[in-house]
Coordinates of C-alpha atoms in Angstrom, one line a residue:
M172 CA 28.9 -48.1 6.3
G173 CA 30.5 -45.9 8.9
L174 CA 33.9 -46.3 7.2
V175 CA 32.4 -45.3 3.8
G176 CA 30.8 -42.2 5.3
R177 CA 34.0 -41.1 7.0
H178 CA 35.9 -41.7 3.7
E179 CA 33.5 -39.6 1.8
L180 CA 33.8 -36.8 4.3
R181 CA 37.6 -36.9 4.1
S182 CA 37.3 -36.8 0.3
L183 CA 35.0 -33.8 0.4
G184 CA 37.4 -32.1 2.8
T185 CA 40.3 -32.6 0.3
R186 CA 38.2 -31.2 -2.6
L187 CA 37.3 -28.0 -0.8
S188 CA 39.5 -25.0 -1.1
R189 CA 40.9 -23.1 1.9
W190 CA 38.3 -20.3 1.6
Q191 CA 35.4 -22.8 1.2
K192 CA 36.5 -24.6 4.4
I193 CA 36.6 -21.3 6.2
A194 CA 33.1 -20.4 4.9
L195 CA 31.7 -23.8 5.9
G196 CA 33.3 -23.5 9.3
L197 CA 31.8 -20.0 9.8
F198 CA 28.4 -21.3 8.7
I199 CA 28.4 -24.2 11.1
S200 CA 29.6 -22.0 13.9
F201 CA 26.9 -19.4 13.3
F202 CA 24.2 -22.2 13.0
V203 CA 25.3 -23.6 16.4
I204 CA 25.3 -20.2 18.0
Y205 CA 21.9 -19.3 16.6
V206 CA 20.1 -22.5 17.6
T207 CA 21.6 -22.3 21.2
S208 CA 20.8 -18.6 21.7
P209 CA 17.7 -17.8 23.8
Y210 CA 14.3 -17.3 22.1
D211 CA 14.2 -13.7 23.1
G212 CA 17.8 -12.9 22.4
S213 CA 19.1 -10.1 20.2
L214 CA 20.5 -12.5 17.6
R215 CA 17.3 -14.3 16.9
A216 CA 15.3 -11.1 17.1
F217 CA 17.5 -9.5 14.5
F218 CA 17.1 -12.2 12.0
R219 CA 13.3 -12.5 12.6
F220 CA 13.1 -8.7 12.0
Q221 CA 15.1 -9.0 8.7
H222 CA 12.8 -11.9 7.6
S223 CA 9.8 -9.8 8.4
V224 CA 11.2 -6.8 6.4
A225 CA 11.8 -9.1 3.4
R226 CA 8.4 -10.7 3.6
D227 CA 6.8 -7.3 4.0
Y228 CA 8.5 -6.0 0.9
Y229 CA 7.4 -9.0 -1.1
Q230 CA 3.8 -8.5 0.1
S231 CA 3.9 -4.8 -0.8
Q232 CA 5.1 -5.6 -4.3
R233 CA 2.7 -8.5 -4.9
P234 CA -0.4 -7.9 -2.7
S235 CA -2.8 -10.8 -2.7
D236 CA -6.3 -11.1 -1.4
G237 CA -7.6 -14.2 -3.2
W238 CA -6.7 -16.5 -0.3
L239 CA -9.2 -14.8 2.0
Y240 CA -12.2 -16.0 0.0
R241 CA -11.2 -19.6 -0.3
K242 CA -12.6 -22.2 2.0
Q243 CA -12.0 -21.5 5.7
H244 CA -10.6 -24.5 7.6
Y245 CA -11.2 -23.0 11.0
P246 CA -14.5 -21.0 10.8
I247 CA -15.6 -19.2 13.9
N248 CA -18.7 -17.6 15.4
P249 CA -17.3 -14.3 16.5
D250 CA -20.1 -13.8 19.1
N251 CA -19.2 -17.0 20.9
D252 CA -15.6 -17.8 20.0
I253 CA -14.0 -14.5 20.7
G254 CA -13.4 -12.9 24.1
V255 CA -12.9 -9.1 24.0
I256 CA -10.9 -7.4 26.7
I257 CA -11.4 -3.6 26.8
K258 CA -8.8 -1.5 28.7
T259 CA -10.0 1.7 30.3
G260 CA -8.8 4.0 33.0
Y261 CA -10.3 6.6 35.4
G262 CA -9.3 9.4 33.1
T263 CA -11.0 7.8 30.1
K264 CA -14.0 6.1 31.8
H265 CA -16.4 8.5 30.1
R266 CA -15.7 6.7 26.8
M267 CA -17.0 3.3 27.9
P268 CA -20.8 3.8 27.4
Q269 CA -20.3 4.7 23.7
A270 CA -17.6 2.0 23.3
L271 CA -20.0 -0.7 24.6
R272 CA -22.9 0.6 22.5
A273 CA -20.8 0.5 19.4
L274 CA -19.4 -2.9 20.2
S275 CA -22.8 -4.4 20.8
N276 CA -24.4 -3.2 17.6
E277 CA -26.2 -5.5 15.3
S278 CA -22.9 -6.9 13.9
F279 CA -21.0 -7.8 17.1
F280 CA -22.2 -9.2 20.4
P281 CA -19.2 -11.0 22.0
D282 CA -18.3 -11.8 25.6
V283 CA -16.6 -8.8 27.1
L284 CA -14.3 -8.1 30.0
V285 CA -13.6 -4.5 31.1
V286 CA -10.3 -4.1 32.9
Q287 CA -9.4 -0.8 34.7
D288 CA -7.1 0.9 37.2
F289 CA -9.7 1.9 39.8
P290 CA -12.5 0.3 41.9
V291 CA -15.9 -0.2 40.2
I292 CA -18.1 2.9 40.8
P293 CA -21.9 3.0 40.9
E294 CA -22.4 4.3 37.4
Q295 CA -20.6 1.3 36.0
K296 CA -23.1 -1.1 37.4
H297 CA -25.3 -0.2 34.5
Y298 CA -22.8 -1.1 31.8
N299 CA -24.1 -3.9 29.5
L300 CA -24.2 -4.9 25.9
T301 CA -27.6 -4.2 24.3
N302 CA -28.8 -4.7 20.7
D303 CA -31.9 -5.5 18.8
R304 CA -31.7 -9.2 19.6
T305 CA -31.8 -9.0 23.3
V306 CA -32.5 -6.6 26.2
G307 CA -29.0 -6.8 27.5
K308 CA -26.0 -8.9 28.1
G309 CA -24.0 -8.5 31.3
L310 CA -20.3 -8.1 31.3
E311 CA -17.7 -8.2 34.0
I312 CA -15.8 -5.1 35.2
I313 CA -12.7 -5.5 37.3
D314 CA -10.0 -3.3 38.9
I315 CA -7.3 -5.4 37.4
L316 CA -4.4 -3.7 39.3
G317 CA -6.2 -4.2 42.6
W318 CA -6.8 -7.9 41.7
N319 CA -3.1 -8.3 40.8
L320 CA -2.0 -6.8 44.1
E321 CA -4.5 -8.8 46.2
R322 CA -3.4 -12.2 44.8
G323 CA 0.3 -11.3 45.5
A324 CA 1.5 -11.1 41.9
L325 CA 3.4 -7.9 42.8
K326 CA 4.8 -9.2 46.1
G327 CA 8.0 -7.2 46.9
R328 CA 7.0 -4.4 44.6
E329 CA 4.4 -2.7 47.0
H330 CA 6.9 0.0 47.9
L331 CA 7.4 1.3 44.3
E332 CA 6.2 4.7 43.2
R333 CA 3.8 3.4 40.6
I334 CA 2.0 1.2 43.2
Y335 CA 1.7 4.2 45.5
K336 CA 0.1 6.2 42.7
Y337 CA -2.4 3.4 42.1
R338 CA -3.3 3.3 45.8
N339 CA -3.7 7.1 45.9
L340 CA -6.2 6.9 43.0
R341 CA -8.0 3.9 44.5
D342 CA -8.3 5.7 47.9
A343 CA -9.6 8.9 46.2
V344 CA -12.2 6.9 44.3
E345 CA -13.4 5.0 47.3
A346 CA -13.6 8.3 49.3
E347 CA -15.7 9.7 46.5
E348 CA -13.2 12.6 46.1
W349 CA -14.1 13.0 42.4
V350 CA -12.0 16.2 41.7
L351 CA -8.9 14.6 43.1
S352 CA -9.7 11.3 41.3
E353 CA -10.0 13.1 37.9
G354 CA -6.7 14.9 38.4
L355 CA -4.9 11.7 39.3
G356 CA -6.5 9.7 36.5
R357 CA -5.4 12.1 33.9
T358 CA -1.8 12.4 35.3
I359 CA -0.9 8.8 36.0
G360 CA -3.2 6.9 33.6
W361 CA -0.4 6.0 31.1
E362 CA 1.8 4.6 33.9
L363 CA -1.0 2.4 35.2
D364 CA -2.0 1.3 31.8
A365 CA 1.4 -0.5 31.3
M366 CA 0.5 -2.7 34.3
K367 CA -2.8 -3.9 32.9
F368 CA -1.8 -6.1 29.9
L369 CA -0.6 -9.3 31.5
P370 CA -3.0 -9.5 34.4
A371 CA -5.9 -8.7 32.1
L372 CA -5.1 -11.6 29.9
E373 CA -4.6 -13.9 32.8
Y374 CA -7.9 -12.9 34.3
A375 CA -9.6 -13.4 30.9
W376 CA -8.0 -16.8 30.6
N377 CA -9.3 -17.8 34.0
T378 CA -12.9 -16.5 33.4
M379 CA -13.2 -17.2 29.7
P380 CA -11.0 -20.2 29.2
K381 CA -12.7 -21.8 26.3
K382 CA -12.5 -19.0 23.7
K383 CA -10.7 -19.7 20.5
W384 CA -9.5 -16.2 20.2
Y385 CA -8.9 -13.2 22.5
I386 CA -8.7 -9.6 21.3
M387 CA -7.5 -6.7 23.5
I388 CA -8.6 -3.2 22.6
D389 CA -8.6 0.3 24.1
D390 CA -11.7 2.2 25.0
D391 CA -11.4 4.3 21.9
T392 CA -11.0 1.4 19.5
Y393 CA -13.7 0.0 17.2
V394 CA -13.4 -3.5 15.6
I395 CA -15.3 -4.8 12.6
K396 CA -16.8 -8.2 13.0
S397 CA -16.7 -9.2 9.3
T398 CA -12.9 -8.7 9.2
L399 CA -12.3 -10.7 12.3
S400 CA -14.5 -13.5 11.0
L401 CA -12.8 -13.6 7.6
L402 CA -9.2 -13.5 8.8
L403 CA -9.5 -15.7 11.9
G404 CA -11.4 -18.4 10.0
H405 CA -8.1 -19.1 8.1
L406 CA -6.0 -19.5 11.2
N407 CA -5.7 -22.5 13.4
Y408 CA -6.7 -21.4 16.9
G409 CA -5.1 -24.5 18.3
Q410 CA -1.7 -23.1 17.4
P411 CA -0.1 -20.1 19.1
H412 CA -0.9 -16.9 17.2
Y413 CA -0.1 -13.4 18.1
I414 CA -0.9 -10.7 15.5
G415 CA -1.3 -7.0 15.3
N416 CA 0.0 -3.7 13.9
P417 CA 3.8 -3.9 14.5
V418 CA 5.9 -1.0 15.8
G419 CA 9.4 -0.8 17.2
D420 CA 12.8 -2.1 16.1
Y421 CA 14.1 -5.6 16.1
K422 CA 15.1 -5.4 19.8
G423 CA 11.5 -5.0 20.9
R424 CA 9.0 -5.5 18.1
F425 CA 5.5 -5.3 19.4
P426 CA 1.9 -4.7 18.2
H427 CA 0.4 -1.2 18.7
G428 CA -2.2 -1.7 21.5
G429 CA -4.6 0.9 20.1
S430 CA -4.9 -0.9 16.8
S431 CA -6.0 -4.1 18.8
V432 CA -4.0 -7.2 19.6
I433 CA -5.2 -10.6 18.8
M434 CA -4.1 -13.9 20.4
S435 CA -5.3 -17.4 20.0
G436 CA -6.4 -19.5 22.9
A437 CA -3.3 -21.6 22.5
T438 CA -1.1 -18.6 23.1
L439 CA -2.8 -17.9 26.5
R440 CA -2.7 -21.5 27.4
N441 CA 1.0 -21.7 26.7
L442 CA 1.8 -18.7 28.8
F443 CA -0.6 -19.1 31.8
E444 CA -0.8 -22.9 32.1
W445 CA 2.5 -24.2 30.7
H446 CA 4.8 -21.3 31.7
P447 CA 3.2 -19.6 34.7
E448 CA 6.7 -18.7 36.0
I449 CA 7.3 -16.5 32.9
A450 CA 4.0 -14.7 33.5
A451 CA 4.9 -14.2 37.1
E452 CA 8.3 -12.7 36.2
S453 CA 6.7 -10.3 33.8
N454 CA 4.1 -9.2 36.4
L455 CA 7.0 -8.2 38.6
E456 CA 8.5 -6.2 35.7
S457 CA 5.3 -4.3 35.0
P458 CA 5.8 -1.5 37.6
F459 CA 8.9 -0.5 35.6
A460 CA 7.4 -0.9 32.0
I461 CA 6.9 2.1 29.8
W462 CA 4.6 0.3 27.3
G463 CA 2.5 -2.6 28.4
D464 CA 2.1 -3.9 24.8
K465 CA 5.9 -4.1 24.5
L466 CA 6.1 -6.0 27.9
L467 CA 3.6 -8.5 26.5
S468 CA 5.6 -9.0 23.4
T469 CA 8.9 -9.6 25.2
T470 CA 7.1 -12.0 27.6
L471 CA 5.7 -14.1 24.7
M472 CA 9.2 -14.2 23.1
K473 CA 10.4 -16.1 26.2
I474 CA 8.0 -18.9 25.3
A475 CA 8.8 -18.7 21.5
V476 CA 5.6 -17.0 20.5
Y477 CA 6.5 -14.1 18.2
L478 CA 4.5 -11.3 16.7
D479 CA 3.3 -12.5 13.3
E480 CA 3.5 -9.6 10.9
T481 CA 2.0 -11.4 8.0
Y482 CA -1.4 -9.8 8.6
R483 CA -0.2 -6.3 9.6
R484 CA -2.1 -4.7 6.6
F485 CA -5.4 -5.5 8.2
F486 CA -4.8 -3.3 11.2
N487 CA -5.4 0.5 11.5
G488 CA -4.4 2.9 14.2
E489 CA -6.4 6.0 13.0
H490 CA -9.9 7.3 13.0
P491 CA -11.8 7.1 9.6
W492 CA -11.0 10.5 8.2
M493 CA -7.3 10.2 8.9
T494 CA -7.0 6.5 7.9
R495 CA -4.3 6.1 5.3
M496 CA -5.4 3.7 2.5
W497 CA -2.2 2.3 1.2
I498 CA -1.6 1.0 -2.3
D499 CA -0.7 -2.4 -1.0
R500 CA -3.9 -3.0 1.1
L501 CA -6.8 -1.5 -0.9
C502 CA -8.2 -5.0 -1.5
L503 CA -7.8 -6.2 2.1
P504 CA -10.4 -6.0 4.8
L505 CA -10.0 -3.3 7.5
M506 CA -9.8 -4.5 11.1
G507 CA -11.2 -1.3 12.6
F508 CA -10.4 2.2 13.9
H509 CA -8.6 3.9 16.8
G510 CA -8.6 7.4 18.3
L511 CA -12.4 7.5 18.7
G512 CA -12.1 9.1 22.1
D513 CA -15.0 11.6 21.8
K514 CA -18.6 10.6 22.1
E515 CA -19.6 11.7 18.6
S516 CA -16.8 9.8 16.8
M517 CA -17.5 6.4 18.4
E518 CA -21.3 6.7 18.0
Q519 CA -20.9 7.7 14.4
V520 CA -18.6 4.9 13.6
G521 CA -20.8 2.4 15.4
E522 CA -23.8 3.5 13.3
V523 CA -22.0 3.6 10.0
F524 CA -20.4 0.1 10.2
K525 CA -23.0 -1.9 12.0
D526 CA -25.0 -2.8 8.9
Q527 CA -22.3 -3.1 6.3
P528 CA -22.9 -6.1 4.1
G529 CA -19.8 -8.4 3.7
P530 CA -16.2 -7.4 4.4
V531 CA -15.3 -3.8 4.7
L532 CA -12.3 -3.2 2.5
W533 CA -9.8 -0.4 2.8
S534 CA -10.9 0.7 -0.7
S535 CA -14.5 0.8 0.3
L536 CA -14.1 3.6 2.9
A537 CA -14.5 6.3 0.2
K538 CA -17.9 4.9 -0.9
I539 CA -19.1 4.4 2.6
Y540 CA -18.3 8.0 3.5
G541 CA -19.6 9.4 0.2
V542 CA -16.2 10.6 -1.1
S543 CA -15.6 10.8 -4.8
D544 CA -14.6 7.6 -6.6
Y545 CA -11.4 7.2 -8.6
Q546 CA -13.1 8.0 -12.0
T547 CA -14.0 11.5 -10.8
F548 CA -10.3 12.2 -10.0
I549 CA -9.4 11.1 -13.6
D550 CA -12.0 13.6 -14.9
V551 CA -11.1 16.4 -12.4
P552 CA -7.6 15.7 -11.0
I553 CA -7.0 19.0 -9.0
R554 CA -9.1 19.9 -6.0
P555 CA -8.7 23.1 -4.0
N556 CA -8.7 23.6 -0.2
I557 CA -8.3 20.0 0.6
N558 CA -5.5 17.5 1.4
Y559 CA -5.7 13.9 0.4
V560 CA -2.2 13.0 1.7
G561 CA -2.6 13.8 5.4
R562 CA 0.1 13.1 7.9
L563 CA 3.6 12.8 6.4
D564 CA 6.2 10.2 7.5
E565 CA 9.1 8.3 6.1
G566 CA 6.8 6.7 3.5
S567 CA 6.0 10.1 1.9
T568 CA 8.2 12.2 -0.4
T569 CA 8.5 16.0 -0.3
I570 CA 9.7 18.0 -3.4
E571 CA 10.7 21.6 -2.8
N572 CA 10.6 24.5 -5.3
V573 CA 7.8 23.2 -7.4
A574 CA 6.5 26.2 -9.4
K575 CA 2.8 25.4 -9.8
V576 CA 0.2 22.9 -8.9
E577 CA 0.2 21.3 -12.3
D578 CA 3.8 20.4 -11.8
C579 CA 3.0 18.6 -8.6
L580 CA 0.3 16.6 -10.4
D581 CA 2.8 15.7 -13.1
I582 CA 5.3 14.5 -10.5
C583 CA 2.6 12.1 -9.1
D584 CA 1.8 10.9 -12.6
R585 CA 5.5 10.1 -13.2
H586 CA 5.5 8.0 -10.0
S587 CA 2.5 6.1 -11.4
T588 CA 3.0 3.0 -9.3
K589 CA 4.0 4.7 -6.0
C590 CA 1.9 7.8 -5.8
L591 CA -1.7 7.4 -4.8
A592 CA -2.2 11.0 -3.5
W593 CA -0.5 14.4 -3.8
A594 CA -0.8 17.8 -2.1
Y595 CA 0.6 21.1 -3.1
D596 CA 1.2 24.2 -1.0
P597 CA 1.5 27.3 -3.3
N598 CA 2.9 29.4 -0.5
N599 CA 5.9 27.2 0.2
K600 CA 6.1 25.8 -3.4
R601 CA 6.1 22.4 -1.8
C602 CA 4.7 19.1 -3.3
D603 CA 4.0 16.1 -1.1
I604 CA 3.3 12.7 -2.7
A605 CA 2.5 9.5 -0.9
P606 CA 1.7 5.8 -1.5
W607 CA -1.6 6.2 0.3
A608 CA -4.7 8.5 0.3
I609 CA -7.0 9.7 3.0
L610 CA -10.6 10.6 2.7
G611 CA -9.7 14.3 2.7
D612 CA -8.8 16.9 5.2
L613 CA -9.7 20.6 4.9
A614 CA -6.6 22.7 4.0
D615 CA -7.3 26.3 3.0
G616 CA -5.2 27.6 0.2
R617 CA -3.8 24.2 -0.8
F618 CA -4.5 21.9 -3.7
S619 CA -4.6 18.1 -3.7
G620 CA -5.8 15.1 -5.7
V621 CA -5.8 11.3 -5.9
N622 CA -4.1 9.2 -8.6
G623 CA -7.4 8.0 -10.1
K624 CA -5.8 5.8 -12.8
L625 CA -3.7 3.9 -10.2
G626 CA -6.5 3.5 -7.7
K627 CA -9.0 2.3 -10.3
R628 CA -6.5 -0.2 -11.7
L629 CA -5.8 -1.6 -8.2
V630 CA -9.4 -2.0 -7.0
D631 CA -10.4 -3.6 -10.3
R632 CA -8.0 -6.5 -9.4
C633 CA -9.7 -7.1 -6.0
H634 CA -11.4 -10.4 -5.5
A635 CA -15.0 -10.6 -4.4
P636 CA -16.5 -12.8 -1.7
H637 CA -18.1 -16.0 -3.1

C-alpha cells in the first residue's frame, strides 16, 4: 500500500507543470507558516480581518433575521444567568444612581458589580437595584485598582506614573479633599480606566463564577434585556464567545467598550483558570495601555479567543436621537445605547424602554419616539429645518454643486438601494446621502428626508417573533 501511494505521488508530480509545482509548493509553505504562527500574530490577524470583511459584506447584502425567532437551544434567564460589570470613575460617579435605576427597571434585574478607580465613599453605600418586584437588591462596589495593587498583580510597576496618579486620587478621596479629587478624577480618569478591564473581569469571575454570560458596560450605557435574551439564547455559553461592536484595524481589532462587551462564562474560565499566566502578563501591561478594551482583546487573542463580528449589527454606540439606523440592520434587535452621561438622558431612556413588549428593533425606534413612519416620507418627501443623516463618515457620500433641494432628493432616489436618508444645505449647495437614517436633528435652513420607499420595503421583510 505504501509503495502504491508513493508511486501515485510520483505520477502526480510528473503530470504537474513547472508553474503548478511552484504554486503547490508556495501553498504548502504558506499553510505551514500559518499554522505554526502565534495565535495573536500579525499573519493570522490579517486573514481573520479579511474573513470578517468578506462576511460583513455578505451580511450587508443579504441581511437575515429569521434565525433569531427559531427555537433557542441555549435559553437563558437574564436576571440570573448574566453578570453585569459597570465601570465608573471618580469623575463620572454622579452617573451611577441614574444608571442603576435604569438598569433595575421592570425589564432587567441582574447581578451587578460596580468597579471604580477610587475608594468607596459614604454616598455609595446607598447604591442598590430597586424595582416594583422588590424593595432593593444589594450590589458590590469595589476599588478595582486598589484591589489589583493589594494582591500584588502590579508588582514591579508601583513606581510608574499612572500608579502614582491613582494613589494621589485615592489619598485625596480618603482625606475628603473633594475639590482636589474632582480635579484629579476629570484629568486622569481615561488613564485609570484602561487599567480596570482585566482585574474587573477576574474579580467578577471570582465573585460570580457560575454566570453563563458576563457583560461589561460603562456608566453611561443602557442595555435592553429582550435583545440580550434573544441573541444569547442562540449561543452556547459553554463555548468561548467574545462579541461586541468592532473598531480598529487588523493589528488590534477590539470591541468598543461603550457599546458593551459580552463574554461567555467559558471565555473567563479559559483565561483566569486555564491561562492565569496570560492574565498576569496583561495586568503588568495595563499601566502602559491606552485603551483597556484593546488590551482585553489582545489578551484573549493569546488564548485563541477572538472577537466574533458576526453579531456586530446588534450593537450601538450612540444615544437614541443620534443612533444611525442602517439599511442592513433595520430588522435586527438593538442592544442598547451609549453616551447617556447626563441625568435626564439616562432617566428618559430607562422609562421609555422598560415596558417595551418583545424585541426592540432598530426600525422600531421611530415609532417608539413618535417620529413619522416611512409612508409619510413617501407622501411628503422634503422636510425643512431638520437633518435625518446626522454625523458623516466614510459610509456617507457628499455631492457638491447641487443646484436645488429637489436635485438632492433625485440623487437619493437614483441610489434607491443605498440611500436611506439625504440632507441638503442650500448655502453650500451640498447634498449628503447615507445608507442610514437618524430620528432627526434640528438644522436651521437645511432640508432633509428619508427614502420612504426603501425603508418601507425593508421593514416589510422583517420577521416577527412567534
